[in-house]
Amino acid sequence: MSPNSGGAAMGKKTLKPRQKKEQTISRALIPNAAARPEEEKEESGNPASAASHSPDSPLSLSPIDRAIRLKAESAPSGTPALHSPPIPEPCGSCGVKCCNRFAVPITGFDILRILEKLGGEPTEFCELADARTIEGSPHSRVFIFDKGVMGERLLVLKRHPKTNWCHFSRHSMGCAIWGYHPLVCRSYPFILKDGKLAYTKNYVCPRNWEKGEYDEERVRKTVEAQNSEIEDYNRLVRAWNAERARKSDEKGFWKHLLEKSRERLPELDV
Ligand code: SF4
Ligand code: SF4
């Protein structure tokens, strides 16, 4: 997603292109919305969320369906439940490529903002992917001790196993969690280089971003907030790796992540 559309990924290397390996992870973002085609419902349904809740509970729905319901409930009566603003140019005509081509690394702060709206469990919409399949992310790798082996993982949004689109993507209709989508989604494809906003041209984003095509001030604030949250996130991951990874397991990491992120959750002004 773009800085204009309010979504975004990161620099070229942050949201990393999918690699041709079986355990590969990759792909990313989109904006906009309304009613959801039947085939999408099947594709994005998440058995993890449906399994342990009564059919009447909102938590019996997948996270994307909860997000869609939330938007529908909050839309003024008689208006369509738009999930995100209409996709502005230059993103409108690009097909929002950055939402389906990359792994989207996130932080515990992103997760808390999503959970605040949707409830449920982080493992419904994100996962600890094999870090060997994702290069160039500034997010620290998480050590997970599993069956006697220490593995390195990267915290990313889940993607649909068949289409590789982000779990929250509504394709041309936008992002279902617009407004509380991850910071990395909001800043792509911009980074700060030597204190200046820089456009990280890569093969996914086809645009040459010119001044005036985006709100420079807002994008700068977003990238700064993102960098600061990544630093905090990396600190708590390093603490986990050094002190707890050997004595615990993946379940222990999720607990550590949410507890420590809650202690430092910043106010977001972007
Ligand atoms: S959360 Fe997913 S659909 Fe939304 S902007 Fe990010 S990658 Fe795209
Ligand atoms: S790939 Fe580039 S032009 Fe397309 S939606 Fe993403 S930021 Fe916008």
GROMACS .gro file of C-alpha atoms and ligand atoms in nm:
model
  286
    1MET     CA    1   0.000   0.000   0.000
    2SER     CA    2   0.113   0.346  -0.056
    3PRO     CA    3   0.177   0.649   0.159
    4ASN     CA    4  -0.128   0.810  -0.002
    5SER     CA    5  -0.350   0.515   0.053
    6GLY     CA    6  -0.239   0.507   0.411
    7GLY     CA    7  -0.108   0.156   0.383
    8ALA     CA    8   0.247   0.061   0.300
    9ALA     CA    9   0.527  -0.173   0.337
   10MET     CA   10   0.885  -0.081   0.397
   11GLY     CA   11   1.197  -0.027   0.207
   12LYS     CA   12   1.286  -0.256  -0.069
   13LYS     CA   13   1.439  -0.513   0.157
   14THR     CA   14   1.191  -0.497   0.438
   15LEU     CA   15   0.895  -0.646   0.265
   16LYS     CA   16   1.081  -0.909   0.094
   17PRO     CA   17   1.006  -1.079  -0.234
   18ARG     CA   18   0.900  -1.438  -0.217
   19GLN     CA   19   1.167  -1.693  -0.275
   20LYS     CA   20   1.133  -2.017  -0.457
   21LYS     CA   21   1.150  -2.247  -0.161
   22GLU     CA   22   0.874  -2.458  -0.023
   23GLN     CA   23   0.870  -2.297   0.318
   24THR     CA   24   0.882  -1.951   0.162
   25ILE     CA   25   0.681  -1.659   0.297
   26SER     CA   26   0.617  -1.334   0.114
   27ARG     CA   27   0.373  -1.074  -0.015
   28ALA     CA   28   0.184  -0.778   0.108
   29LEU     CA   29  -0.073  -0.496   0.102
   30ILE     CA   30  -0.398  -0.318  -0.029
   31PRO     CA   31  -0.674  -0.049   0.039
   32ASN     CA   32  -1.057   0.015  -0.008
   33ALA     CA   33  -1.394  -0.187   0.019
   34ALA     CA   34  -1.767  -0.305   0.035
   35ALA     CA   35  -1.929  -0.648   0.009
   36ARG     CA   36  -1.713  -0.949  -0.011
   37PRO     CA   37  -1.725  -1.202  -0.298
   38GLU     CA   38  -1.813  -1.559  -0.199
   39GLU     CA   39  -1.488  -1.708  -0.319
   40GLU     CA   40  -1.291  -1.468  -0.100
   41LYS     CA   41  -1.484  -1.578   0.204
   42GLU     CA   42  -1.377  -1.933   0.154
   43GLU     CA   43  -1.019  -1.842   0.086
   44SER     CA   44  -0.963  -1.626   0.387
   45GLY     CA   45  -1.161  -1.824   0.642
   46ASN     CA   46  -0.938  -1.908   0.932
   47PRO     CA   47  -1.009  -2.238   1.099
   48ALA     CA   48  -0.795  -2.140   1.396
   49SER     CA   49  -1.044  -1.878   1.507
   50ALA     CA   50  -1.355  -2.080   1.435
   51ALA     CA   51  -1.252  -2.388   1.623
   52SER     CA   52  -1.287  -2.283   1.984
   53HIS     CA   53  -1.583  -2.044   1.989
   54SER     CA   54  -1.959  -2.085   1.973
   55PRO     CA   55  -2.112  -2.003   1.633
   56ASP     CA   56  -2.279  -1.697   1.787
   57SER     CA   57  -1.955  -1.545   1.906
   58PRO     CA   58  -1.785  -1.284   1.686
   59LEU     CA   59  -1.467  -1.478   1.759
   60SER     CA   60  -1.603  -1.768   1.558
   61LEU     CA   61  -1.532  -1.553   1.252
   62SER     CA   62  -1.190  -1.521   1.095
   63PRO     CA   63  -1.005  -1.194   1.170
   64ILE     CA   64  -1.082  -1.049   0.825
   65ASP     CA   65  -1.451  -1.129   0.865
   66ARG     CA   66  -1.450  -0.967   1.209
   67ALA     CA   67  -1.287  -0.660   1.054
   68ILE     CA   68  -1.545  -0.648   0.775
   69ARG     CA   69  -1.828  -0.680   1.027
   70LEU     CA   70  -1.677  -0.407   1.242
   71LYS     CA   71  -1.666  -0.166   0.948
   72ALA     CA   72  -2.019  -0.256   0.845
   73GLU     CA   73  -2.148  -0.191   1.198
   74SER     CA   74  -1.976   0.144   1.222
   75ALA     CA   75  -2.078   0.271   0.877
   76PRO     CA   76  -2.352   0.540   0.884
   77SER     CA   77  -2.685   0.378   0.799
   78GLY     CA   78  -2.764   0.368   0.431
   79THR     CA   79  -2.399   0.399   0.326
   80PRO     CA   80  -2.170   0.124   0.202
   81ALA     CA   81  -1.923  -0.008   0.459
   82LEU     CA   82  -1.606   0.115   0.300
   83HIS     CA   83  -1.301  -0.048   0.448
   84SER     CA   84  -1.057   0.210   0.331
   85PRO     CA   85  -1.075   0.527   0.125
   86PRO     CA   86  -1.084   0.487  -0.251
   87ILE     CA   87  -0.732   0.407  -0.361
   88PRO     CA   88  -0.575   0.729  -0.489
   89GLU     CA   89  -0.326   0.751  -0.770
   90PRO     CA   90  -0.061   0.646  -0.828
   91CYS     CA   91  -0.164   0.338  -0.630
   92GLY     CA   92  -0.512   0.309  -0.777
   93SER     CA   93  -0.389   0.190  -1.112
   94CYS     CA   94  -0.107  -0.034  -0.995
   95GLY     CA   95  -0.321  -0.314  -0.858
   96VAL     CA   96  -0.172  -0.264  -0.513
   97LYS     CA   97   0.114  -0.493  -0.589
   98CYS     CA   98   0.289  -0.431  -0.260
   99CYS     CA   99   0.004  -0.611  -0.078
  100ASN     CA  100   0.059  -0.944  -0.242
  101ARG     CA  101   0.426  -0.977  -0.321
  102PHE     CA  102   0.604  -0.945   0.011
  103ALA     CA  103   0.623  -1.089   0.354
  104VAL     CA  104   0.494  -0.818   0.589
  105PRO     CA  105   0.704  -0.806   0.904
  106ILE     CA  106   0.520  -0.661   1.200
  107THR     CA  107   0.578  -0.578   1.567
  108GLY     CA  108   0.395  -0.650   1.890
  109PHE     CA  109   0.265  -0.292   1.876
  110ASP     CA  110   0.099  -0.354   1.540
  111ILE     CA  111  -0.055  -0.669   1.685
  112LEU     CA  112  -0.194  -0.489   1.989
  113ARG     CA  113  -0.360  -0.225   1.771
  114ILE     CA  114  -0.526  -0.497   1.565
  115LEU     CA  115  -0.631  -0.698   1.871
  116GLU     CA  116  -0.782  -0.388   2.027
  117LYS     CA  117  -1.028  -0.373   1.737
  118LEU     CA  118  -1.079  -0.738   1.654
  119GLY     CA  119  -1.008  -0.930   1.974
  120GLY     CA  120  -0.897  -1.289   1.944
  121GLU     CA  121  -0.546  -1.423   1.930
  122PRO     CA  122  -0.239  -1.296   1.741
  123THR     CA  123  -0.182  -1.640   1.591
  124GLU     CA  124  -0.504  -1.603   1.394
  125PHE     CA  125  -0.352  -1.340   1.167
  126CYS     CA  126   0.023  -1.355   1.215
  127GLU     CA  127   0.288  -1.618   1.246
  128LEU     CA  128   0.652  -1.680   1.318
  129ALA     CA  129   0.786  -1.768   0.976
  130ASP     CA  130   1.116  -1.939   0.903
  131ALA     CA  131   1.356  -1.642   0.894
  132ARG     CA  132   1.577  -1.813   0.637
  133THR     CA  133   1.311  -1.746   0.375
  134ILE     CA  134   1.298  -1.369   0.432
  135GLU     CA  135   1.593  -1.140   0.381
  136GLY     CA  136   1.663  -0.781   0.464
  137SER     CA  137   1.410  -0.712   0.736
  138PRO     CA  138   1.526  -0.476   1.012
  139HIS     CA  139   1.301  -0.667   1.251
  140SER     CA  140   1.500  -0.892   1.483
  141ARG     CA  141   1.478  -1.264   1.439
  142VAL     CA  142   1.306  -1.453   1.716
  143PHE     CA  143   1.473  -1.764   1.857
  144ILE     CA  144   1.227  -2.046   1.910
  145PHE     CA  145   1.334  -2.370   2.072
  146ASP     CA  146   1.134  -2.651   1.920
  147LYS     CA  147   1.194  -3.028   1.948
  148GLY     CA  148   1.547  -2.972   2.070
  149VAL     CA  149   1.638  -2.739   1.784
  150MET     CA  150   1.678  -2.361   1.803
  151GLY     CA  151   1.519  -2.198   1.498
  152GLU     CA  152   1.517  -1.835   1.384
  153ARG     CA  153   1.177  -1.689   1.301
  154LEU     CA  154   1.040  -1.363   1.175
  155LEU     CA  155   0.707  -1.223   1.290
  156VAL     CA  156   0.491  -1.161   0.982
  157LEU     CA  157   0.126  -1.123   0.883
  158LYS     CA  158  -0.030  -1.445   0.758
  159ARG     CA  159  -0.104  -1.473   0.391
  160HIS     CA  160  -0.353  -1.682   0.211
  161PRO     CA  161  -0.187  -2.014   0.129
  162LYS     CA  162  -0.322  -2.026  -0.227
  163THR     CA  163  -0.316  -1.665  -0.340
  164ASN     CA  164  -0.040  -1.529  -0.117
  165TRP     CA  165  -0.243  -1.216  -0.053
  166CYS     CA  166  -0.228  -1.076   0.297
  167HIS     CA  167  -0.499  -1.220   0.521
  168PHE     CA  168  -0.656  -0.874   0.550
  169SER     CA  169  -0.648  -0.786   0.186
  170ARG     CA  170  -0.977  -0.727   0.009
  171HIS     CA  171  -0.796  -0.701  -0.320
  172SER     CA  172  -0.934  -0.413  -0.528
  173MET     CA  173  -1.167  -0.328  -0.238
  174GLY     CA  174  -0.882  -0.240  -0.009
  175CYS     CA  175  -0.755  -0.333   0.332
  176ALA     CA  176  -1.005  -0.472   0.583
  177ILE     CA  177  -0.812  -0.328   0.878
  178TRP     CA  178  -0.759   0.014   0.728
  179GLY     CA  179  -0.685   0.269   0.999
  180TYR     CA  180  -0.519   0.014   1.228
  181HIS     CA  181  -0.304  -0.163   0.969
  182PRO     CA  182   0.067  -0.217   1.045
  183LEU     CA  183   0.306   0.076   1.026
  184VAL     CA  184   0.515  -0.102   0.769
  185CYS     CA  185   0.208  -0.102   0.544
  186ARG     CA  186   0.164   0.271   0.585
  187SER     CA  187   0.510   0.385   0.490
  188TYR     CA  188   0.599   0.170   0.192
  189PRO     CA  189   0.791   0.241  -0.028
  190PHE     CA  190   0.955   0.522   0.170
  191ILE     CA  191   1.248   0.516   0.411
  192LEU     CA  192   1.458   0.778   0.587
  193LYS     CA  193   1.807   0.802   0.448
  194ASP     CA  194   2.052   1.045   0.611
  195GLY     CA  195   1.753   1.217   0.768
  196LYS     CA  196   1.580   1.262   0.434
  197LEU     CA  197   1.274   1.090   0.302
  198ALA     CA  198   1.380   0.855   0.025
  199TYR     CA  199   1.182   0.647  -0.217
  200THR     CA  200   1.308   0.292  -0.235
  201LYS     CA  201   1.237   0.208  -0.594
  202ASN     CA  202   1.209  -0.162  -0.648
  203TYR     CA  203   1.060  -0.405  -0.890
  204VAL     CA  204   0.727  -0.427  -0.710
  205CYS     CA  205   0.635  -0.061  -0.686
  206PRO     CA  206   0.622   0.065  -1.042
  207ARG     CA  207   0.596   0.434  -0.959
  208ASN     CA  208   0.843   0.713  -0.960
  209TRP     CA  209   0.720   0.906  -0.662
  210GLU     CA  210   0.736   1.276  -0.732
  211LYS     CA  211   0.702   1.551  -0.476
  212GLY     CA  212   0.337   1.649  -0.455
  213GLU     CA  213   0.219   1.293  -0.510
  214TYR     CA  214   0.225   1.226  -0.138
  215ASP     CA  215   0.199   1.410   0.191
  216GLU     CA  216   0.565   1.448   0.281
  217GLU     CA  217   0.505   1.550   0.641
  218ARG     CA  218   0.273   1.260   0.714
  219VAL     CA  219   0.495   1.005   0.545
  220ARG     CA  220   0.798   1.131   0.739
  221LYS     CA  221   0.611   1.100   1.069
  222THR     CA  222   0.497   0.752   0.976
  223VAL     CA  223   0.846   0.633   0.888
  224GLU     CA  224   0.984   0.783   1.210
  225ALA     CA  225   0.714   0.613   1.418
  226GLN     CA  226   0.780   0.287   1.238
  227ASN     CA  227   1.156   0.305   1.297
  228SER     CA  228   1.105   0.384   1.663
  229GLU     CA  229   0.862   0.094   1.710
  230ILE     CA  230   1.098  -0.145   1.534
  231GLU     CA  231   1.377  -0.042   1.772
  232ASP     CA  232   1.156  -0.109   2.073
  233TYR     CA  233   1.036  -0.434   1.925
  234ASN     CA  234   1.391  -0.548   1.854
  235ARG     CA  235   1.487  -0.471   2.212
  236LEU     CA  236   1.218  -0.696   2.351
  237VAL     CA  237   1.302  -0.971   2.102
  238ARG     CA  238   1.670  -0.954   2.197
  239ALA     CA  239   1.570  -0.986   2.564
  240TRP     CA  240   1.365  -1.292   2.477
  241ASN     CA  241   1.646  -1.446   2.273
  242ALA     CA  242   1.904  -1.389   2.545
  243GLU     CA  243   1.706  -1.473   2.856
  244ARG     CA  244   1.407  -1.689   2.778
  245ALA     CA  245   1.425  -1.864   2.443
  246ARG     CA  246   1.613  -2.169   2.576
  247LYS     CA  247   1.377  -2.215   2.868
  248SER     CA  248   1.049  -2.164   2.683
  249ASP     CA  249   0.866  -2.230   2.358
  250GLU     CA  250   0.660  -2.048   2.093
  251LYS     CA  251   0.367  -2.011   2.329
  252GLY     CA  252   0.601  -1.845   2.577
  253PHE     CA  253   0.713  -1.601   2.311
  254TRP     CA  254   0.360  -1.483   2.231
  255LYS     CA  255   0.305  -1.419   2.603
  256HIS     CA  256   0.635  -1.232   2.633
  257LEU     CA  257   0.561  -1.030   2.319
  258LEU     CA  258   0.217  -0.912   2.426
  259GLU     CA  259   0.316  -0.838   2.786
  260LYS     CA  260   0.627  -0.639   2.696
  261SER     CA  261   0.462  -0.460   2.404
  262ARG     CA  262   0.172  -0.354   2.625
  263GLU     CA  263   0.418  -0.194   2.866
  264ARG     CA  264   0.559   0.026   2.590
  265LEU     CA  265   0.271   0.072   2.346
  266PRO     CA  266   0.321   0.425   2.210
  267GLU     CA  267   0.054   0.675   2.119
  268LEU     CA  268   0.032   0.682   1.743
  269ASP     CA  269  -0.010   1.014   1.570
  270VAL     CA  270   0.011   0.914   1.205
  271SF4     S1  271  -0.265  -0.524   0.643
  271SF4    FE1  272  -0.246  -0.651   0.461
  271SF4     S2  273  -0.407  -0.577   0.322
  271SF4    FE2  274  -0.375  -0.421   0.480
  271SF4     S3  275  -0.229  -0.276   0.393
  271SF4    FE3  276  -0.111  -0.429   0.515
  271SF4     S4  277  -0.054  -0.593   0.369
  271SF4    FE4  278  -0.218  -0.471   0.271
  272SF4     S1  279   0.324  -0.096  -0.530
  272SF4    FE1  280   0.368   0.125  -0.520
  272SF4     S2  281   0.211   0.223  -0.651
  272SF4    FE2  282   0.143   0.012  -0.605
  272SF4     S3  283   0.011   0.033  -0.421
  272SF4    FE3  284   0.219  -0.016  -0.350
  272SF4     S4  285   0.311   0.185  -0.311
  272SF4    FE4  286   0.131   0.222  -0.442
   0.00000   0.00000   0.00000
